Coordinates of C-alpha atoms in Angstrom, one line a residue:
Chain A
X364 CA 0.0 0.0 0.0
X365 CA 1.4 3.4 -1.0
X366 CA 1.0 6.3 1.3
X367 CA 0.0 8.7 -1.5
X368 CA -3.5 9.2 -2.8
X369 CA -5.3 6.2 -4.3
X370 CA -6.5 8.3 -7.2
X371 CA -4.6 11.2 -8.7
X372 CA -5.9 13.1 -11.7
X373 CA -3.8 15.8 -13.3
X374 CA -4.9 18.4 -15.9
X375 CA -7.5 16.2 -17.5
X376 CA -8.7 17.7 -20.8
X377 CA -11.2 16.3 -23.3
X378 CA -11.9 17.5 -26.8
X379 CA -14.6 16.1 -28.9
X380 CA -15.7 17.3 -32.4
X381 CA -13.7 20.4 -32.0
X382 CA -15.3 21.4 -28.7
X383 CA -13.3 21.5 -25.5
X384 CA -15.7 19.7 -23.0
X385 CA -13.3 19.5 -20.1
X386 CA -10.4 21.9 -19.6
X387 CA -7.9 21.1 -16.9
X388 CA -9.5 19.0 -14.1
X389 CA -7.2 17.9 -11.3
X390 CA -8.0 16.2 -8.1
X391 CA -6.8 13.4 -5.8
X392 CA -8.7 11.0 -3.5
X393 CA -7.3 9.0 -0.6
X394 CA -8.3 5.4 -0.1
X395 CA -11.6 5.2 1.7
X396 CA -12.6 8.8 1.0
X397 CA -15.4 10.3 -1.1
X398 CA -14.8 13.3 -3.4
X399 CA -17.7 15.2 -4.7
X400 CA -17.8 16.5 -8.2
X401 CA -20.6 19.1 -8.6
X402 CA -21.7 21.2 -11.5
X403 CA -24.8 21.9 -13.7
X404 CA -25.5 20.2 -17.0
X405 CA -22.8 21.1 -19.5
X406 CA -20.2 21.5 -16.7
X407 CA -18.3 18.5 -17.9
X408 CA -18.8 16.3 -14.9
X409 CA -20.1 13.3 -16.8
X410 CA -17.4 13.9 -19.5
X411 CA -14.9 13.6 -16.7
X412 CA -16.4 10.4 -15.5
X413 CA -16.5 8.9 -18.9
X414 CA -12.9 10.0 -19.6
X415 CA -11.7 8.3 -16.4
X416 CA -13.8 5.2 -17.2
X417 CA -12.5 5.2 -20.7
X418 CA -16.0 5.2 -22.1
X419 CA -15.6 8.2 -24.4
X420 CA -16.1 7.7 -28.2
X421 CA -13.0 7.0 -30.2
X422 CA -12.9 10.5 -31.7
X423 CA -12.4 12.1 -28.3
X424 CA -8.9 13.6 -27.6
X425 CA -8.0 13.1 -24.0
X426 CA -4.9 14.6 -22.4
X427 CA -3.5 14.7 -18.9
X428 CA -2.9 11.9 -16.4
X429 CA -5.0 9.7 -14.2
X430 CA -3.3 7.3 -11.9
X431 CA -5.2 4.8 -9.8
X432 CA -3.2 2.6 -7.4
X433 CA -0.1 3.0 -9.6
X434 CA -1.9 2.3 -12.9
X435 CA -2.1 5.1 -15.5
X436 CA -5.7 4.7 -16.7
X437 CA -5.5 7.0 -19.8
X438 CA -2.7 5.0 -21.5
X439 CA -4.0 1.4 -21.0
X440 CA -4.4 -0.7 -24.2
X441 CA -7.7 -2.5 -24.7
X442 CA -6.5 -5.8 -23.1
X443 CA -5.1 -4.0 -20.0
X444 CA -8.2 -1.9 -19.8
X445 CA -10.4 -5.0 -19.7
X446 CA -8.3 -6.3 -16.8
X447 CA -8.4 -3.0 -15.0
X448 CA -12.2 -2.7 -15.2
X449 CA -13.8 -4.1 -12.1
X450 CA -10.5 -4.4 -10.2
X451 CA -8.9 -1.0 -10.6
X452 CA -12.0 1.1 -11.5
X453 CA -15.7 0.5 -11.4
X454 CA -18.8 2.6 -11.8
X455 CA -22.3 3.0 -10.4
X456 CA -24.5 4.6 -13.1
X457 CA -27.4 6.9 -12.7
X458 CA -30.2 4.9 -14.2
X459 CA -30.3 1.5 -12.5
X460 CA -33.0 0.0 -14.8
X461 CA -31.1 1.0 -18.0
X462 CA -27.9 -0.5 -16.6
X463 CA -29.3 -4.0 -15.8
X464 CA -30.2 -6.6 -18.4
X465 CA -34.0 -7.0 -18.2
X466 CA -34.0 -10.6 -19.3
X467 CA -31.4 -12.0 -16.9
X468 CA -31.9 -12.5 -13.2
X469 CA -30.0 -10.5 -10.6
X470 CA -28.1 -13.7 -9.6
X471 CA -26.9 -14.4 -13.1
X472 CA -25.8 -10.8 -13.7
X473 CA -23.8 -10.7 -10.5
X474 CA -22.3 -14.2 -11.1
X475 CA -21.3 -13.2 -14.6
X476 CA -19.4 -10.2 -13.3
X477 CA -17.6 -12.4 -10.7
X478 CA -16.8 -15.1 -13.3
X479 CA -15.6 -12.7 -16.0
X480 CA -13.1 -11.2 -13.7
X481 CA -12.0 -14.5 -12.2
X482 CA -13.3 -13.5 -8.7
X483 CA -15.3 -16.6 -8.4
X484 CA -15.6 -20.1 -9.8
X485 CA -18.8 -21.6 -11.2
X486 CA -19.2 -23.5 -7.9
X487 CA -19.2 -20.5 -5.6
X488 CA -20.4 -17.7 -7.8
X489 CA -24.0 -17.8 -6.5
X490 CA -22.8 -17.9 -3.0
X491 CA -20.5 -14.9 -3.5
X492 CA -23.3 -13.0 -5.3
X493 CA -25.6 -13.6 -2.3
X494 CA -22.9 -12.3 0.0
X495 CA -22.5 -9.2 -2.1
X496 CA -26.2 -8.5 -1.9
X497 CA -26.1 -9.0 1.8
X498 CA -23.3 -6.5 2.1
X499 CA -25.2 -3.8 0.3
X500 CA -28.2 -4.4 2.6
X501 CA -30.5 -6.1 0.2
X502 CA -33.5 -7.6 2.2
X503 CA -33.7 -11.3 1.8
X504 CA -30.6 -11.5 -0.5
X505 CA -30.7 -15.2 -1.3
X506 CA -34.3 -15.0 -2.7
X507 CA -33.4 -11.9 -4.7
X508 CA -30.9 -13.8 -6.8
X509 CA -33.8 -15.3 -8.7
X510 CA -35.5 -11.9 -9.2
X511 CA -35.5 -10.0 -12.5
X512 CA -34.7 -6.3 -12.5
X513 CA -38.3 -5.2 -13.1
X514 CA -39.4 -7.1 -10.0
X515 CA -37.2 -4.9 -7.8
X516 CA -37.8 -1.3 -6.6
X517 CA -35.5 1.5 -7.6
X518 CA -33.6 1.4 -4.3
X519 CA -33.0 -2.4 -4.7
X520 CA -31.8 -2.0 -8.3
X521 CA -29.3 0.6 -7.2
X522 CA -28.1 -1.9 -4.5
X523 CA -27.6 -4.6 -7.2
X524 CA -25.5 -2.2 -9.2
X525 CA -23.5 -1.3 -6.2
X526 CA -23.0 -5.0 -5.5
X527 CA -21.8 -5.5 -9.1
X528 CA -19.4 -2.6 -8.8
X529 CA -17.9 -4.0 -5.5
X530 CA -17.6 -7.5 -6.9
X531 CA -13.9 -7.3 -7.7
X532 CA -12.7 -4.9 -4.9
X533 CA -12.1 -1.9 -7.1
X534 CA -9.6 0.8 -5.9
X535 CA -11.6 3.6 -7.5
X536 CA -15.4 3.8 -7.9
X537 CA -17.1 6.4 -10.0
X538 CA -20.7 7.0 -8.9
X539 CA -22.5 9.2 -11.5
X540 CA -25.6 10.7 -9.8
X541 CA -26.4 7.4 -8.0
X542 CA -29.3 8.9 -6.1
X543 CA -30.9 11.2 -8.6
X544 CA -33.4 8.7 -9.8
X545 CA -34.4 7.7 -6.2
X546 CA -37.1 8.9 -3.9
X547 CA -36.3 11.2 -1.0
X548 CA -36.8 8.5 1.6
X549 CA -34.3 6.2 -0.2
X550 CA -31.5 8.7 -1.0
X551 CA -30.2 8.8 2.6
X552 CA -30.0 5.0 2.7
X553 CA -28.0 4.7 -0.5
X554 CA -25.7 7.6 0.4
X555 CA -25.0 6.1 3.8
X556 CA -24.3 2.7 2.3
X557 CA -21.9 4.2 -0.3
X558 CA -20.0 6.0 2.5
X559 CA -19.9 2.9 4.7
X560 CA -18.6 0.7 1.9
X561 CA -16.0 3.2 0.8
X562 CA -14.7 3.4 4.4
X563 CA -14.9 -0.3 5.1
X564 CA -13.3 -1.4 1.8
X565 CA -10.9 1.5 1.4
X566 CA -12.3 2.5 -2.0
X567 CA -11.7 6.0 -3.3
X568 CA -15.1 7.2 -4.6
X569 CA -15.8 10.1 -7.0
X570 CA -19.4 11.1 -6.3
X571 CA -20.8 13.0 -9.2
X572 CA -23.9 14.9 -8.1
X573 CA -25.9 18.1 -8.4
X574 CA -27.3 17.4 -5.0
X575 CA -25.2 19.8 -2.8
X576 CA -26.6 18.7 0.6
X577 CA -25.7 15.1 -0.3
X578 CA -22.1 16.0 -1.2
X579 CA -21.8 18.1 2.0
X580 CA -22.9 15.1 4.0
X581 CA -20.8 12.2 2.7
X582 CA -17.8 13.7 0.9
X583 CA -14.5 14.9 2.5
X584 CA -13.6 17.2 -0.4
X585 CA -15.4 18.8 -3.3
X586 CA -14.6 20.0 -6.8
X587 CA -16.9 22.5 -8.5
X588 CA -17.0 22.6 -12.3
X589 CA -18.4 25.3 -14.5
X590 CA -18.6 25.0 -18.3
X591 CA -15.7 22.5 -18.4
X592 CA -13.4 24.2 -16.0
X593 CA -12.5 23.7 -12.3
X594 CA -13.7 26.8 -10.5
X595 CA -13.3 25.8 -6.8
X596 CA -11.9 22.9 -4.9
X597 CA -11.3 22.1 -1.2
X598 CA -12.5 20.4 2.0
X599 CA -16.3 20.2 2.0
X600 CA -16.7 22.1 5.3
X601 CA -14.7 25.1 4.0
X602 CA -16.1 25.3 0.5
X603 CA -19.7 25.1 1.7
X604 CA -19.2 27.5 4.6
X605 CA -17.1 30.0 2.8
X606 CA -17.3 29.7 -1.0
X607 CA -14.8 31.9 -2.6
X608 CA -15.8 31.6 -6.3
X609 CA -18.9 33.7 -7.2
X610 CA -20.4 30.6 -9.0
X611 CA -20.1 28.4 -6.0
X612 CA -21.6 31.2 -3.9
X613 CA -24.5 31.6 -6.3
X614 CA -25.1 27.8 -6.6
X615 CA -25.4 27.6 -2.8
X616 CA -27.8 30.6 -2.7
X617 CA -30.0 29.4 -5.6
X618 CA -31.6 26.5 -3.6
X619 CA -34.7 27.4 -1.5
X620 CA -33.4 27.5 2.1
X621 CA -35.3 25.3 4.6
X622 CA -34.6 27.9 7.3
X623 CA -36.1 30.8 5.3
X624 CA -39.3 30.7 3.4
X625 CA -40.5 33.0 0.6
X626 CA -38.7 35.9 -0.8
X627 CA -36.7 35.9 -4.0
X628 CA -34.2 33.2 -4.7
X629 CA -30.7 34.2 -5.8
X630 CA -31.0 33.0 -9.3
X631 CA -28.0 33.1 -11.6
X632 CA -28.9 35.1 -14.7
X633 CA -28.4 33.6 -18.1
X634 CA -27.4 30.0 -19.0
X635 CA -24.4 27.8 -19.0
X636 CA -22.4 28.4 -22.3
X637 CA -22.7 25.4 -24.7
X638 CA -19.6 23.3 -25.1
X639 CA -17.6 24.9 -27.8
X640 CA -18.9 28.4 -27.3
X641 CA -16.0 30.7 -27.1
X642 CA -16.1 32.7 -23.8
X643 CA -12.8 34.7 -23.3
X644 CA -11.4 35.2 -19.9
X645 CA -13.3 33.5 -17.1
X646 CA -16.1 31.4 -18.5
X647 CA -18.5 32.5 -15.8
X648 CA -18.0 36.3 -16.4
X649 CA -21.2 36.9 -18.5
X650 CA -23.3 35.7 -15.5
X651 CA -21.1 36.9 -12.7
X652 CA -22.3 39.8 -10.5
X653 CA -18.7 40.6 -9.5
X654 CA -17.1 40.6 -13.0
X655 CA -14.6 43.3 -13.7
X656 CA -12.8 44.2 -17.0
X657 CA -10.0 41.7 -16.6
X658 CA -12.5 38.8 -16.1
X659 CA -13.5 39.3 -19.7
X660 CA -9.9 39.0 -20.9
X661 CA -7.7 37.0 -18.6
X662 CA -8.5 33.4 -17.6
X663 CA -8.0 33.3 -13.9
X664 CA -5.5 30.8 -12.6
X665 CA -6.3 28.3 -9.9
X666 CA -5.0 29.5 -6.6
X667 CA -2.8 27.3 -4.4
X668 CA -3.5 25.8 -1.0
X669 CA -6.0 23.3 0.3
X670 CA -9.0 25.5 -0.6
X671 CA -8.4 26.5 -4.3
X672 CA -10.4 28.7 -6.6
X673 CA -10.0 30.3 -10.1
X674 CA -11.3 33.9 -9.7
X675 CA -9.9 37.4 -10.0
X676 CA -12.5 38.8 -7.6
X677 CA -13.2 36.1 -5.0
X678 CA -15.5 36.4 -2.1
X679 CA -13.9 37.2 1.3
X680 CA -11.8 34.6 3.0
X681 CA -13.2 32.8 6.0
X682 CA -12.6 34.8 9.3
X683 CA -9.7 33.2 11.2
Chain B
X1046 CA -64.0 31.1 -1.7
X1047 CA -63.2 27.6 -3.0
X1048 CA -62.1 27.6 -6.6
X1049 CA -61.1 24.0 -7.0
X1050 CA -62.8 21.2 -5.0
X1051 CA -62.0 17.5 -5.1
X1052 CA -64.1 15.2 -3.1
X1053 CA -63.1 11.6 -2.4
X1054 CA -61.4 11.2 -5.8
X1055 CA -60.2 7.8 -7.0
X1056 CA -58.2 7.2 -10.1
X1057 CA -57.9 3.6 -11.3
X1058 CA -55.9 2.1 -14.2
X1059 CA -56.4 -1.3 -15.7
X1060 CA -53.0 -3.1 -15.8
X1061 CA -52.9 -6.5 -17.3
X1062 CA -56.5 -7.3 -16.3
X1063 CA -56.0 -6.1 -12.7
X1064 CA -57.1 -2.8 -11.3
X1065 CA -54.4 -0.5 -10.1
X1066 CA -55.6 2.1 -7.5
X1067 CA -53.3 5.1 -8.1
X1068 CA -55.4 7.6 -6.1
X1069 CA -57.5 6.0 -3.3
X1070 CA -59.9 8.7 -2.1
X1071 CA -58.4 12.2 -2.0
X1072 CA -60.3 15.3 -1.0
X1073 CA -58.7 18.7 -1.5
X1074 CA -60.1 22.2 -1.7
X1075 CA -58.2 25.1 -3.0
X1076 CA -59.3 28.7 -2.3
X1077 CA -59.1 31.4 -4.9
X1078 CA -55.6 33.0 -4.7
X1079 CA -54.2 30.2 -2.6
X1080 CA -51.0 28.2 -3.4
X1081 CA -51.2 24.6 -2.5
X1082 CA -48.2 22.3 -2.7
X1083 CA -48.7 18.6 -3.3
X1084 CA -45.7 16.6 -2.1
X1085 CA -45.0 12.9 -2.5
X1086 CA -42.6 10.4 -3.9
X1087 CA -42.9 8.6 -7.2
X1088 CA -45.9 6.2 -7.1
X1089 CA -47.7 8.3 -4.4
X1090 CA -50.4 9.2 -6.9
X1091 CA -49.6 12.9 -7.2
X1092 CA -49.4 13.1 -10.9
X1093 CA -52.5 10.9 -11.4
X1094 CA -54.3 13.3 -9.1
X1095 CA -53.0 16.3 -11.1
X1096 CA -54.2 14.8 -14.3
X1097 CA -57.6 14.1 -12.7
X1098 CA -57.8 17.7 -11.4
X1099 CA -57.2 18.9 -15.0
X1100 CA -59.9 16.6 -16.3
X1101 CA -57.3 14.7 -18.3
X1102 CA -57.7 11.4 -16.4
X1103 CA -61.2 9.9 -15.8
X1104 CA -62.1 9.3 -12.2
X1105 CA -63.4 6.0 -10.9
X1106 CA -65.5 7.8 -8.2
X1107 CA -65.7 11.1 -6.4
X1108 CA -66.1 14.6 -7.9
X1109 CA -63.9 17.4 -9.0
X1110 CA -65.4 20.9 -9.4
X1111 CA -63.8 24.1 -10.7
X1112 CA -65.8 27.2 -9.6
X1113 CA -68.8 24.9 -9.0
X1114 CA -68.8 23.1 -12.3
X1115 CA -67.5 19.6 -13.0
X1116 CA -64.1 19.5 -14.8
X1117 CA -64.7 16.2 -16.5
X1118 CA -66.5 16.9 -19.8
X1119 CA -66.4 20.6 -19.2
X1120 CA -67.0 23.1 -22.0
X1121 CA -64.1 25.0 -23.6
X1122 CA -65.2 28.2 -21.8
X1123 CA -64.5 26.5 -18.4
X1124 CA -61.4 24.6 -19.4
X1125 CA -59.5 27.7 -20.5
X1126 CA -59.8 28.9 -16.9
X1127 CA -57.4 26.3 -15.5
X1128 CA -54.2 25.2 -17.3
X1129 CA -51.3 22.8 -16.8
X1130 CA -47.5 23.1 -16.8
X1131 CA -45.8 19.7 -17.0
X1132 CA -42.3 18.5 -16.0
X1133 CA -40.9 17.7 -19.4
X1134 CA -40.7 21.0 -21.1
X1135 CA -39.4 19.5 -24.3
X1136 CA -42.1 16.9 -24.9
X1137 CA -44.9 19.4 -23.9
X1138 CA -44.1 21.4 -27.1
X1139 CA -44.6 20.3 -30.7
X1140 CA -41.1 19.8 -32.0
X1141 CA -42.0 20.9 -35.5
X1142 CA -43.8 24.1 -34.4
X1143 CA -42.0 27.4 -33.9
X1144 CA -42.3 29.0 -30.5
X1145 CA -44.4 31.7 -32.0
X1146 CA -46.8 29.2 -33.6
X1147 CA -47.1 27.2 -30.3
X1148 CA -48.0 30.5 -28.5
X1149 CA -50.5 31.5 -31.1
X1150 CA -52.3 28.2 -31.0
X1151 CA -54.4 28.8 -27.9
X1152 CA -55.7 32.0 -29.4
X1153 CA -56.6 30.2 -32.6
X1154 CA -58.3 27.3 -30.8
X1155 CA -60.3 29.6 -28.6
X1156 CA -60.8 32.1 -31.5
X1157 CA -59.4 35.1 -29.6
X1158 CA -58.6 38.3 -31.5
X1159 CA -57.5 39.2 -35.0
X1160 CA -54.2 38.1 -36.4
X1161 CA -52.6 41.4 -35.5
X1162 CA -54.0 41.2 -31.9
X1163 CA -52.7 37.7 -31.5
X1164 CA -49.2 38.7 -32.5
X1165 CA -49.3 41.5 -29.9
X1166 CA -50.5 39.0 -27.3
X1167 CA -47.7 36.6 -28.2
X1168 CA -45.2 39.4 -27.8
X1169 CA -46.7 40.3 -24.4
X1170 CA -46.5 36.7 -23.2
X1171 CA -42.8 36.5 -24.2
X1172 CA -42.2 39.7 -22.3
X1173 CA -44.0 38.3 -19.3
X1174 CA -41.7 35.2 -19.1
X1175 CA -38.7 37.3 -20.0
X1176 CA -37.8 35.8 -23.3
X1177 CA -36.6 37.9 -26.3
X1178 CA -39.0 38.2 -29.2
X1179 CA -36.5 36.5 -31.5
X1180 CA -37.4 33.1 -30.0
X1181 CA -40.7 33.2 -31.9
X1182 CA -39.0 32.0 -35.0
X1183 CA -37.1 29.2 -33.3
X1184 CA -37.9 25.5 -32.8
X1185 CA -38.1 24.2 -29.2
X1186 CA -35.0 22.0 -29.6
X1187 CA -32.8 25.1 -30.2
X1188 CA -33.8 26.5 -26.8
X1189 CA -32.3 25.6 -23.4
X1190 CA -34.5 23.6 -21.0
X1191 CA -35.1 26.7 -18.9
X1192 CA -36.2 28.7 -21.9
X1193 CA -38.5 25.8 -23.0
X1194 CA -40.2 25.8 -19.6
X1195 CA -40.7 29.6 -19.9
X1196 CA -42.4 28.9 -23.2
X1197 CA -44.7 26.4 -21.6
X1198 CA -45.5 28.8 -18.8
X1199 CA -46.3 31.5 -21.4
X1200 CA -48.5 29.1 -23.3
X1201 CA -50.3 28.1 -20.1
X1202 CA -50.9 31.8 -19.3
X1203 CA -52.1 32.7 -22.8
X1204 CA -55.8 32.5 -22.1
X1205 CA -55.4 34.3 -18.7
X1206 CA -56.4 31.3 -16.6
X1207 CA -57.3 31.7 -12.9
X1208 CA -55.6 28.4 -11.9
X1209 CA -52.3 26.8 -12.9
X1210 CA -51.7 23.1 -12.1
X1211 CA -47.9 22.6 -12.3
X1212 CA -46.6 19.0 -12.2
X1213 CA -42.9 19.1 -11.2
X1214 CA -42.3 22.2 -13.4
X1215 CA -38.7 22.7 -12.3
X1216 CA -37.5 19.2 -11.4
X1217 CA -35.7 18.7 -14.7
X1218 CA -33.9 22.0 -14.5
X1219 CA -30.4 22.8 -13.2
X1220 CA -30.3 24.5 -9.8
X1221 CA -29.5 28.0 -11.1
X1222 CA -32.2 27.8 -13.7
X1223 CA -34.7 26.4 -11.2
X1224 CA -34.3 29.5 -9.2
X1225 CA -34.9 31.7 -12.2
X1226 CA -38.1 29.8 -13.1
X1227 CA -39.4 29.8 -9.5
X1228 CA -38.8 33.5 -9.2
X1229 CA -40.6 34.0 -12.4
X1230 CA -43.6 31.9 -11.3
X1231 CA -43.7 33.6 -8.0
X1232 CA -43.8 37.1 -9.6
X1233 CA -46.4 36.2 -12.2
X1234 CA -48.6 34.5 -9.7
X1235 CA -48.5 37.6 -7.5
X1236 CA -49.1 40.0 -10.3
X1237 CA -52.0 38.1 -11.7
X1238 CA -53.4 36.8 -8.4
X1239 CA -53.2 33.3 -9.7
X1240 CA -54.2 30.2 -7.8
X1241 CA -51.6 27.5 -7.9
X1242 CA -51.5 23.8 -7.4
X1243 CA -47.8 23.0 -7.3
X1244 CA -46.8 19.3 -7.4
X1245 CA -43.3 18.3 -6.5
X1246 CA -41.2 15.7 -4.7
X1247 CA -39.0 18.5 -3.5
X1248 CA -40.2 19.8 -0.1
X1249 CA -37.9 22.8 -0.1
X1250 CA -39.3 24.0 -3.4
X1251 CA -42.9 23.6 -2.2
X1252 CA -42.0 25.3 1.1
X1253 CA -40.6 28.2 -0.8
X1254 CA -43.6 28.8 -3.0
X1255 CA -46.7 27.5 -1.3
X1256 CA -48.8 28.6 1.7
X1257 CA -50.4 25.3 2.2
X1258 CA -49.1 21.8 1.7
X1259 CA -50.7 18.4 1.3
X1260 CA -48.4 15.3 1.7
X1261 CA -49.3 12.2 -0.4
X1262 CA -48.3 8.7 0.3
X1263 CA -49.6 5.5 -1.4
X1264 CA -52.5 7.3 -3.2
X1265 CA -53.7 9.2 -0.2
X1266 CA -53.2 12.6 1.4
X1267 CA -51.7 11.7 4.8
X1268 CA -51.2 15.2 6.1
X1269 CA -52.3 18.7 5.2
X1270 CA -51.9 22.1 6.7
X1271 CA -50.3 25.5 6.4
X1272 CA -46.7 25.0 5.1
X1273 CA -44.9 26.7 8.0
X1274 CA -47.0 24.7 10.6
X1275 CA -46.5 21.4 8.8
X1276 CA -42.7 21.9 8.4
X1277 CA -42.2 23.1 11.9
X1278 CA -44.4 20.4 13.5
X1279 CA -45.0 17.6 11.1
X1280 CA -47.6 15.1 12.6
X1281 CA -47.6 12.1 10.3
X1282 CA -44.5 9.8 10.7
X1283 CA -44.0 9.9 6.9
X1284 CA -44.0 13.7 6.9
X1285 CA -41.6 13.6 9.8
X1286 CA -39.3 11.4 7.8
X1287 CA -39.5 13.7 4.8
X1288 CA -38.7 16.7 7.0
X1289 CA -35.8 15.0 8.6
X1290 CA -34.3 14.2 5.2
X1291 CA -34.1 17.9 4.3
X1292 CA -31.7 18.8 7.1
X1293 CA -30.0 15.4 7.6
X1294 CA -29.4 13.9 4.1
X1295 CA -28.5 10.6 5.6
X1296 CA -31.6 10.2 7.7
X1297 CA -33.0 6.9 6.6
X1298 CA -36.6 5.8 6.5
X1299 CA -36.5 2.0 6.8
X1300 CA -38.0 0.0 3.9
X1301 CA -39.1 1.2 0.5
X1302 CA -42.1 3.1 -0.9
X1303 CA -44.9 0.6 -1.4
X1304 CA -45.9 -0.7 -4.9
X1305 CA -49.2 0.6 -6.3
X1306 CA -49.8 -2.9 -7.5
X1307 CA -50.2 -4.1 -3.9
X1308 CA -50.7 -1.4 -1.2
X1309 CA -50.1 -2.5 2.4
X1310 CA -53.2 -3.0 4.5
X1311 CA -54.5 -0.5 7.0
X1312 CA -52.3 2.6 7.0
X1313 CA -50.0 2.1 4.0
X1314 CA -47.0 3.5 5.9
X1315 CA -47.3 1.0 8.8
X1316 CA -44.6 -1.4 7.5
X1317 CA -42.0 1.5 7.6
X1318 CA -43.4 3.4 10.6
X1319 CA -41.3 3.9 13.8
X1320 CA -44.4 4.6 16.0
X1321 CA -46.7 1.9 14.5
X1322 CA -49.6 1.0 16.8
X1323 CA -51.9 -2.1 17.1
X1324 CA -54.7 -0.7 14.8
X1325 CA -52.3 0.5 12.0
X1326 CA -52.0 -2.8 10.1
X1327 CA -55.7 -3.4 9.9
X1328 CA -57.6 -0.1 9.8
X1329 CA -57.0 2.8 7.5
X1330 CA -56.8 6.1 9.4
X1331 CA -58.9 8.9 8.0
X1332 CA -57.8 12.5 7.4
X1333 CA -60.1 14.7 9.5
X1334 CA -61.1 18.2 8.5
X1335 CA -59.2 21.0 10.1
X1336 CA -56.4 23.5 9.5
X1337 CA -53.6 21.0 10.2
X1338 CA -54.5 17.3 10.4
X1339 CA -52.8 14.0 9.7
X1340 CA -54.2 10.6 8.9
X1341 CA -52.6 8.8 11.8
X1342 CA -54.0 6.8 14.8
X1343 CA -50.9 7.5 16.8
X1344 CA -49.8 11.1 16.3
X1345 CA -53.2 12.6 15.4
X1346 CA -55.8 10.4 17.1

């Protein structure tokens, strides 16, 4: 076991069809920690996930580095990638129903995963599949092996996918909006489960979400993306309590506040620029209430330190 | 004065020969100028109820009246007085019709004004929802999701209805755009003294916009009351769980929402309820009349 971070991503950039979808994403995650990646649609968060999972179309140009437990993901050839999937990296997708095969039972889908990766033999695959379901808190796990996906509720389907992702002890798990399709009363259960499994199995988790309260609750660190660029990054407690970038600030103010009813919400004027739209300087400047002349010309650099941001006119630092 | 009154409404669907009871006896009255939020998870029956309130879904029993007249089979003159806004802003618009044509259509159907007057009304609607006039020539797919929902709101407002029934109108939008659309709705509702029935799974959004809230679970309203009162002192154990989840995202309600194909007996929440009593599994608690009541034997006997 190395002492460095389990996952280290440096200056990840993605270009597709002439458009720069992701422009310089860096982050690292220690084993057993959860890192939140937040942003609105068009921010590049799913592009980042697909780049790390090597699921982008062939025409995509990916640069940068992504090391997971000593393996450089971005340079693996097809054979090495097939070996790395499941063991080095795994994913939990957003739409559990779309990710499961509707005509195969849960048991056969989990057993297949275990067999393909050599994590079980034909003799013990079902037994191991049941153990996985039990670990993700599936009620009556043995009986569920015979169930088809349509016979399960949304929460149970998400547990099956989590079980499949865990099957081969991955070092790095990418969870792309794992609770978005779930009901309010189930979200907490799945998030708590994700956190417990990450801690217990020492998995580094990238939690992609637009659900800010969820990220605040389960992640140790957070990265905020806007229109393909990293705008703010740091420990969750600091970023949420004292956001420095005006976009993060606005995003936190745009949600109705449970403690305060009525009034006008702090909406962010305008819309996220489309991928490929040229916006000189800071890409947030056309919507930014604090924008100055230089914001329209110079791209702000990412500051240094544990709590980083890319802004010429940041909000006040936290009082010491 | 009651503008919309639903009494013991049931909505049933036939699914592979069996009857699925999506709404199992809901009564709701909405006063003129009031904003009522309907909160519930998927499968709770809130969208079926919304469609029934609009007269779009036949009801198995009960009655729904708008300003004293039945909404089912209502004449055009009545129907134009209440209008829907749906969640999926894209599919609610005809993809081959320009925004201008979509906005002109209500005037054509209801034979309102001359061609010149209609054009002026369309311009006024776009101004109301803060969209530039240029979007008239554009097709829905060239607009952002937030802009499309503004077009839907404009279209719903075209015939100057008194009531809007909005089914998850901001759920598909990004947080920053959600805030824009909520502010817009709030402003228009105030300016036009609109009555709103606002359906959402998001308690925070409902709390922000609505003065009264009705919580649905398993096809029934389990609690209703003034928003502030309900949120500060929820009575029903299910509402309590929903409220806890707002401030503690990891708060877990045991079990899963029930399936509409087979509702639990008695109080449908009893298999998940932390304060379940002896009667809960066999008898269904009723929702009493009153400013803030819950259908619960234990917390609101």
